[in-house]
mmCIF file of C-alpha atoms in Angstrom:
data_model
loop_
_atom_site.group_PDB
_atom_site.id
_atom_site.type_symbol
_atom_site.label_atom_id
_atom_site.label_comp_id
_atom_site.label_asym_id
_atom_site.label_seq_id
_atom_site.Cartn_x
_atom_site.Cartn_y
_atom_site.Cartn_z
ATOM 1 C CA UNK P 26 -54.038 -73.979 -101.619
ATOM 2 C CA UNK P 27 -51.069 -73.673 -98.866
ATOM 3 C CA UNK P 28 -47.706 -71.979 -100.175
ATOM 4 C CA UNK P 29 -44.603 -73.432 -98.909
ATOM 5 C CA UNK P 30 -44.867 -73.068 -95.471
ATOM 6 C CA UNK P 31 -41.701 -73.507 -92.890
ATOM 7 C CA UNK P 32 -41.045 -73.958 -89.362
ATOM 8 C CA UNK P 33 -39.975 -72.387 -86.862
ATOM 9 C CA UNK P 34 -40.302 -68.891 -87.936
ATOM 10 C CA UNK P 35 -38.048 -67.526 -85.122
ATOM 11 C CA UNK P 36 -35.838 -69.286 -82.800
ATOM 12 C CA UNK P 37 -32.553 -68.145 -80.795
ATOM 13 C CA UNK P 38 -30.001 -70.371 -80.554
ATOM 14 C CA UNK P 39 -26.506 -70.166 -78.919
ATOM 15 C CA UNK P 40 -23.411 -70.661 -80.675
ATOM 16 C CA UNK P 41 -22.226 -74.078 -81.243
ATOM 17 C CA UNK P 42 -25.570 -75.496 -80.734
ATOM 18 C CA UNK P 43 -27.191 -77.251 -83.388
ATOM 19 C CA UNK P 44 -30.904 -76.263 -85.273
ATOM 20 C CA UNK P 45 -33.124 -78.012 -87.299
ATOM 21 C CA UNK P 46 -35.222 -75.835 -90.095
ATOM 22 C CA UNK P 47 -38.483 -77.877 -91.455
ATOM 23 C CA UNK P 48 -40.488 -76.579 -94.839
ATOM 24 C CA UNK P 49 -43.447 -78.137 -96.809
ATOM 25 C CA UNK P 50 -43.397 -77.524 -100.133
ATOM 26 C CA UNK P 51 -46.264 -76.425 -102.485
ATOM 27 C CA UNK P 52 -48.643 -79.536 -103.191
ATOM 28 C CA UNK P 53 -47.584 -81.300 -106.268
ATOM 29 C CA UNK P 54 -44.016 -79.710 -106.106
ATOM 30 C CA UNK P 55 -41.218 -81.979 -105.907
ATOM 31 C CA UNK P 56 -38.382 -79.683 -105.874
ATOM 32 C CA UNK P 57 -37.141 -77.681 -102.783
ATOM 33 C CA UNK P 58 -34.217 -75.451 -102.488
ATOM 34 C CA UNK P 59 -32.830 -73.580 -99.103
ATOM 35 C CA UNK P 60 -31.667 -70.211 -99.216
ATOM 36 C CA UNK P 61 -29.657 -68.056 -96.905
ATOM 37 C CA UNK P 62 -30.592 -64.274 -96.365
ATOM 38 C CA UNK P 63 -28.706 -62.018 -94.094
ATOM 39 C CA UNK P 64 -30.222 -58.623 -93.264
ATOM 40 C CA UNK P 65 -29.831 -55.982 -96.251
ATOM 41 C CA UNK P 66 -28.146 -58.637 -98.600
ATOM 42 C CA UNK P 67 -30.080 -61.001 -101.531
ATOM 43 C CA UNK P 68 -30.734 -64.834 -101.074
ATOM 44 C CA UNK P 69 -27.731 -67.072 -100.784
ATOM 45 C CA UNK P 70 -28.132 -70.878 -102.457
ATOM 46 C CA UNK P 71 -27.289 -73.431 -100.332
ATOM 47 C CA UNK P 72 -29.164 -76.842 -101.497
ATOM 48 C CA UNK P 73 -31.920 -77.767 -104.299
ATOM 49 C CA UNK P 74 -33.410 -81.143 -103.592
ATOM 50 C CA UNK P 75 -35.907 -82.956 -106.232
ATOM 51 C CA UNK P 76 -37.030 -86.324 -105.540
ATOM 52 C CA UNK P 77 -35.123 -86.960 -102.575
ATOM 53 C CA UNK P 78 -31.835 -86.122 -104.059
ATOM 54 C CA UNK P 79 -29.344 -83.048 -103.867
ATOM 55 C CA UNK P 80 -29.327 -81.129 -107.160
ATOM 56 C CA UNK P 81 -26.828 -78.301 -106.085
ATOM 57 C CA UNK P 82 -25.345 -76.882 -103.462
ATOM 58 C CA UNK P 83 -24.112 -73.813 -102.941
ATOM 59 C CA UNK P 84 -20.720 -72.511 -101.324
ATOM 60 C CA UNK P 85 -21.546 -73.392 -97.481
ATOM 61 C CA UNK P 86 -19.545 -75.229 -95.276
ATOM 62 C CA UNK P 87 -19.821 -79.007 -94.453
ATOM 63 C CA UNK P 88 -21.978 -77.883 -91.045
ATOM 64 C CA UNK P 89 -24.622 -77.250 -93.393
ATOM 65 C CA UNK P 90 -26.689 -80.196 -94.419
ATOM 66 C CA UNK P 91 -30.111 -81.128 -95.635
ATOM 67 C CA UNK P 92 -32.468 -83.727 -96.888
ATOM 68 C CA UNK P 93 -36.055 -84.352 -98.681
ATOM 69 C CA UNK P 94 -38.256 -86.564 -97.065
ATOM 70 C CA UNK P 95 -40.692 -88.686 -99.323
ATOM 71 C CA UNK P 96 -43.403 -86.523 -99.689
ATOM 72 C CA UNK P 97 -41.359 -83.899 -100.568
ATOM 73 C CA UNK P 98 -40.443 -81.817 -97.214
ATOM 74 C CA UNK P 99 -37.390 -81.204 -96.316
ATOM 75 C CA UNK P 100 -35.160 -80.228 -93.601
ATOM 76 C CA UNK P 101 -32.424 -77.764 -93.427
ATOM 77 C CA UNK P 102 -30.089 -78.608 -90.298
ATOM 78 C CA UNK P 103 -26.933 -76.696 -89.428
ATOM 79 C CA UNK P 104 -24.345 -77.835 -86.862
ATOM 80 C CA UNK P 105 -21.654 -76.177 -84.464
ATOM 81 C CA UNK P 106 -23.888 -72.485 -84.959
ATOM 82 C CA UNK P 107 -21.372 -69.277 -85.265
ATOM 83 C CA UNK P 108 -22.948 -66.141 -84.639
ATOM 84 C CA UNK P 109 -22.623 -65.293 -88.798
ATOM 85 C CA UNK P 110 -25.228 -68.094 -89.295
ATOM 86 C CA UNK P 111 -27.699 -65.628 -87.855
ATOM 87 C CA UNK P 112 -29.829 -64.647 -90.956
ATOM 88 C CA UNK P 113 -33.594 -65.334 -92.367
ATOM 89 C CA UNK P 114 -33.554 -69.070 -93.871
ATOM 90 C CA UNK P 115 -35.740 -69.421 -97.129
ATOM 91 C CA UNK P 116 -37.136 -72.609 -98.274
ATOM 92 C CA UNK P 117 -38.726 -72.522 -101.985
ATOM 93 C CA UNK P 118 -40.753 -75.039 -104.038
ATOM 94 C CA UNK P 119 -41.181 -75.999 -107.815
ATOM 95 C CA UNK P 120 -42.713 -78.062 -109.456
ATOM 96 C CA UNK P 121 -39.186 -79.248 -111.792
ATOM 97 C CA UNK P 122 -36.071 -77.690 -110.961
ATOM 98 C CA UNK P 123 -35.661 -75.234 -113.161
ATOM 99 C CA UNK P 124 -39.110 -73.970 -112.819
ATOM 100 C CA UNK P 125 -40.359 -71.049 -110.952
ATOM 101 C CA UNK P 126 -39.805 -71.160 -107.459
ATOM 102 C CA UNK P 127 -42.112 -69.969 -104.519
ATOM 103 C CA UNK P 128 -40.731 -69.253 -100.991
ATOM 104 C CA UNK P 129 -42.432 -69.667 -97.904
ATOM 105 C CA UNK P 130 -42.192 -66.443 -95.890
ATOM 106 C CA UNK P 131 -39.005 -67.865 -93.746
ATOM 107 C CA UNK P 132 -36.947 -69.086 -90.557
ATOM 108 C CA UNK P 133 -35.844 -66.439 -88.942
ATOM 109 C CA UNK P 134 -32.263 -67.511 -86.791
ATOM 110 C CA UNK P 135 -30.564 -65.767 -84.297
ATOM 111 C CA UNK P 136 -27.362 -67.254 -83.553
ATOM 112 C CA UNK P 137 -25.846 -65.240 -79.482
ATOM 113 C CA UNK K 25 -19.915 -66.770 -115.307
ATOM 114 C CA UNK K 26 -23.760 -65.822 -114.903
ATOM 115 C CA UNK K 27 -24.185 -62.541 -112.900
ATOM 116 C CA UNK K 28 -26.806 -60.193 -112.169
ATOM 117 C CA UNK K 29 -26.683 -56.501 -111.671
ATOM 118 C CA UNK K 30 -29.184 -54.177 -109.715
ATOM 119 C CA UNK K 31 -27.304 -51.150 -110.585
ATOM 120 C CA UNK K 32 -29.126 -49.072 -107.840
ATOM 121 C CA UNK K 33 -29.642 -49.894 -104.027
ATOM 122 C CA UNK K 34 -32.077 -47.638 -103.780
ATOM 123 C CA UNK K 35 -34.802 -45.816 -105.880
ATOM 124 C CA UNK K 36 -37.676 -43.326 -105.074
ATOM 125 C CA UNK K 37 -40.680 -41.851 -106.940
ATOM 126 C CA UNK K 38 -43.645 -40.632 -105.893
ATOM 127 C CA UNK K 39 -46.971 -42.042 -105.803
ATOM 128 C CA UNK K 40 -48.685 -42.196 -109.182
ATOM 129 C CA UNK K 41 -45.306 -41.508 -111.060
ATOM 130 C CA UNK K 42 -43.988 -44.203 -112.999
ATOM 131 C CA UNK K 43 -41.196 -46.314 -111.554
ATOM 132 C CA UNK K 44 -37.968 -48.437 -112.949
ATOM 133 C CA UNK K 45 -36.001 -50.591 -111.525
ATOM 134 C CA UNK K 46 -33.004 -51.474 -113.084
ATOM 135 C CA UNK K 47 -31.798 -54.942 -113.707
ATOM 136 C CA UNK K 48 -28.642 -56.321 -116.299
ATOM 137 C CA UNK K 49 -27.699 -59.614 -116.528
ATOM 138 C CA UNK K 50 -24.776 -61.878 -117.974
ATOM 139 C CA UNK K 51 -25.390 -65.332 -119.257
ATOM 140 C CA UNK K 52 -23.451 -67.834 -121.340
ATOM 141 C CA UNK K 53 -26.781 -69.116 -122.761
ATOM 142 C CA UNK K 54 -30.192 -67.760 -123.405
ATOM 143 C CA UNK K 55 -31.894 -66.560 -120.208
ATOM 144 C CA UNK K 56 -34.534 -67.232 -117.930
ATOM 145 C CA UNK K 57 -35.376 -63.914 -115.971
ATOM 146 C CA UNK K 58 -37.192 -63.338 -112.649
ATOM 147 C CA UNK K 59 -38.051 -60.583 -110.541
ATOM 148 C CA UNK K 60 -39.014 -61.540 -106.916
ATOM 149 C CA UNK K 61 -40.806 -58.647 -104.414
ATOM 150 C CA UNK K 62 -39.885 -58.874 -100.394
ATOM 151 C CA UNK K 63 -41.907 -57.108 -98.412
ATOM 152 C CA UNK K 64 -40.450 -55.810 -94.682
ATOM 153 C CA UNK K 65 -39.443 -59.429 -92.325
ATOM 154 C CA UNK K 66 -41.318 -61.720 -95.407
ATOM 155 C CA UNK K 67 -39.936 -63.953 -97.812
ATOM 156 C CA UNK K 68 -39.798 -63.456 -101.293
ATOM 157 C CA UNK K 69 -42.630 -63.346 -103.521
ATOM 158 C CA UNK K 70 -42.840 -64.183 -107.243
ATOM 159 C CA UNK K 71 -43.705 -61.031 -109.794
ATOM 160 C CA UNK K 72 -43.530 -62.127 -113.222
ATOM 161 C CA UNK K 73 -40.756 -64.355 -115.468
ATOM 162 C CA UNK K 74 -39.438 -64.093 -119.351
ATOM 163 C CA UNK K 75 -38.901 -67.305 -120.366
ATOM 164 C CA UNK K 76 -39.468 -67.122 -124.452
ATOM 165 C CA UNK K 77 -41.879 -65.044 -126.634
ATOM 166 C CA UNK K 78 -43.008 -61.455 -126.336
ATOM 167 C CA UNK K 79 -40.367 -59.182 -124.964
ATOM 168 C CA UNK K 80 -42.824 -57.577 -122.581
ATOM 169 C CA UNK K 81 -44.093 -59.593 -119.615
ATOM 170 C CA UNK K 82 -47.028 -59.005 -117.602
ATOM 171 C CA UNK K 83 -46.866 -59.820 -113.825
ATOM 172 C CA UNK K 84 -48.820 -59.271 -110.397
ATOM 173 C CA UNK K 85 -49.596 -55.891 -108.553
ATOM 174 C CA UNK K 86 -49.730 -54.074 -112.288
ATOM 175 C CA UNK K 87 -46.203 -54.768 -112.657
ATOM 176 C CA UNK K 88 -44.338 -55.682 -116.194
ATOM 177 C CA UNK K 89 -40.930 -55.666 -117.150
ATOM 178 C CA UNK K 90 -39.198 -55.834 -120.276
ATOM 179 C CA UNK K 91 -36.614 -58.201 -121.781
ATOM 180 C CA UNK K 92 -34.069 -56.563 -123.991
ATOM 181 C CA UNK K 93 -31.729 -58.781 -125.427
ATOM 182 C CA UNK K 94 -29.150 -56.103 -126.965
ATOM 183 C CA UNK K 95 -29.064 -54.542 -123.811
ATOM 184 C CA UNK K 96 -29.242 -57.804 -121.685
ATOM 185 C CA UNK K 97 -31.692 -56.087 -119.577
ATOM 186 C CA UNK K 98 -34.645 -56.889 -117.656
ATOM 187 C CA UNK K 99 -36.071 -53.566 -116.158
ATOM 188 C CA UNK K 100 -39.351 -53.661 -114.339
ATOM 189 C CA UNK K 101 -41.639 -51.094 -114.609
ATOM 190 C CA UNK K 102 -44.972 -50.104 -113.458
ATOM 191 C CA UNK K 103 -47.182 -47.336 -114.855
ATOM 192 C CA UNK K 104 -48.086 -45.553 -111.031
ATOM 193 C CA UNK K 105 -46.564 -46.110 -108.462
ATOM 194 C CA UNK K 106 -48.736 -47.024 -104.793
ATOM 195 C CA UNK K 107 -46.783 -46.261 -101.741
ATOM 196 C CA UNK K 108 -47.423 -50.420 -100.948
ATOM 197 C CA UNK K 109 -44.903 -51.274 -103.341
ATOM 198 C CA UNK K 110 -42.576 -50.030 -101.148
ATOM 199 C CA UNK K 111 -39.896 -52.885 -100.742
ATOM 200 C CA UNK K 112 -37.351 -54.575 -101.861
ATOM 201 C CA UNK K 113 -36.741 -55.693 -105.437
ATOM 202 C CA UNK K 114 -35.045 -59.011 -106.615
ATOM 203 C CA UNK K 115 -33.432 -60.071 -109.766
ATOM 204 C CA UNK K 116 -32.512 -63.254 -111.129
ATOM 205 C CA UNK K 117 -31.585 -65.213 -113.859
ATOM 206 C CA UNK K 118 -30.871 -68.712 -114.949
ATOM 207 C CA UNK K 119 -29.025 -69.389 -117.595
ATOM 208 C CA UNK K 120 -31.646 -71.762 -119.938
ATOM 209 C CA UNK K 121 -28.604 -74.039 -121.878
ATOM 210 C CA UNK K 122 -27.065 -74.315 -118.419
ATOM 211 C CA UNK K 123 -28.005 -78.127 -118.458
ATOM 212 C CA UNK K 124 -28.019 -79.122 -114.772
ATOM 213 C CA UNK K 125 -26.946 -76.228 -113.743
ATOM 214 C CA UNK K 126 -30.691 -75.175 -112.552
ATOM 215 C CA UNK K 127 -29.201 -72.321 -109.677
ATOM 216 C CA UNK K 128 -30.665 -68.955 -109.965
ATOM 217 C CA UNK K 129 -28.407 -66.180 -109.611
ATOM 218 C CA UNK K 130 -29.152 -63.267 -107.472
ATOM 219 C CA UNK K 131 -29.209 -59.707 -107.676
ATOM 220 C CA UNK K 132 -28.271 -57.300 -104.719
ATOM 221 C CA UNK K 133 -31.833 -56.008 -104.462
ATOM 222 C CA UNK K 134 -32.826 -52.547 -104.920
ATOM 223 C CA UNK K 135 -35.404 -50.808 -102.120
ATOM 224 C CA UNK K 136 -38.087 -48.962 -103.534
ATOM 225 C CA UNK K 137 -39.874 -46.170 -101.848
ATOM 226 C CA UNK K 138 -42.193 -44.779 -102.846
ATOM 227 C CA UNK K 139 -43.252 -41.213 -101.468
ATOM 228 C CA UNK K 140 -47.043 -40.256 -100.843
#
């Protein structure tokens, strides 16, 4: 079976351009999170979805935003980029929130 | 608040020596505990979990780790080290009574090497 998988994996943007982050989840899993990871630091929270909804968010400014699509995918889309946006995105599945989650192997950004 | 503490960024041992890596925790509730392996430019990838029941918990690659609810630790261990398991180590906990409040919290990682 396919793990979460996410798209692009790497992609330069420039600042104050605008980027769009896709992930699939596991099949059968509902819930999808987005995590921010800058080099040599742990995961950051930034949104759990489940059944098209937001379930948390984390502390991230307004330019962040995301949303689940009916069958579960989800996008991850940041606006106005600043150069401290540069950092490996992480998109993660469960089945519930609350459940174990499983990441997809990441988006890497590079905000010049 | 919920926190999680890798007490050290780094730890080394060398292969076939056992190996610890440290994790504390502070939670309100009872816990749900993770640890999560990343391997060098890959995401994260699931170990093992304590959710209820026996204290020690078995996970993937021969590792295990061990709740101790005194010591609100959740060190994972392995009995010989390989010089693959070189990479970084995640932590995390969810507090279980937390209601909605689903969010894991996350440890600073600690980077194992692991010498041949």
């Amino acid at each position: 079976d396919a793990g979460v998988t996410q798209s692009p994996t790497h992609l330069i943007k420039t600042r104050g351009q605008h980027v769009t982050l896709r992930c699939s989840p596991i099949s059968g899993h509902k819930s999808v999170s987005w995590y921010q990871q800058v080099l040599g630091q742990g995961p950051q929270f930034i949104f759990q979805y489940y059944e098209k909804e937001e379930r948390g968010r984390g502390n991230f400014p307004d330019r962040f935003s995301a949303r689940q699509f009916p069958n579960y995918s989800s996008e991850l889309n940041v606006n106005a980029l600043l150069l401290g946006d540069s950092a490996l995105y992480l998109c993660a599945s469960s089945s519930l929130p609350g459940n174990t989650i499983y990441f997809g192997e990441g988006s890497w950004l590079t905000v010049v | 608040a919920q926190s999680v503490a890798q007490p050290e960024d780094q730890v080394n041992v060398a292969e076939g020596n056992p190996l610890t890596v440290k994790c504390t925790y502070s939670v309100s509730g009872n816990p749900y505990l993770f640890w999560y392996v990343q391997y060098p430019n890959r995401g994260l990838q699931f170990l093992l979990k304590y959710i209820t029941g026996d204290n020690l918990v078995k996970g993937s690659y021969g590792f295990e780790a061990e709740f101790n609810k005194s010591q609100t630790s959740f060190h994972l261990k392995k009995p010989s080290a390989l010089v693959s398991d070189s990479a970084l180590y995640f932590c995390a906990v969810r507090d279980r009574d937390a209601g909605n409040n689903r969010k894991l919290i996350w440890g600073l990682g600690t980077s194992l090497a692991v010498n041949p």
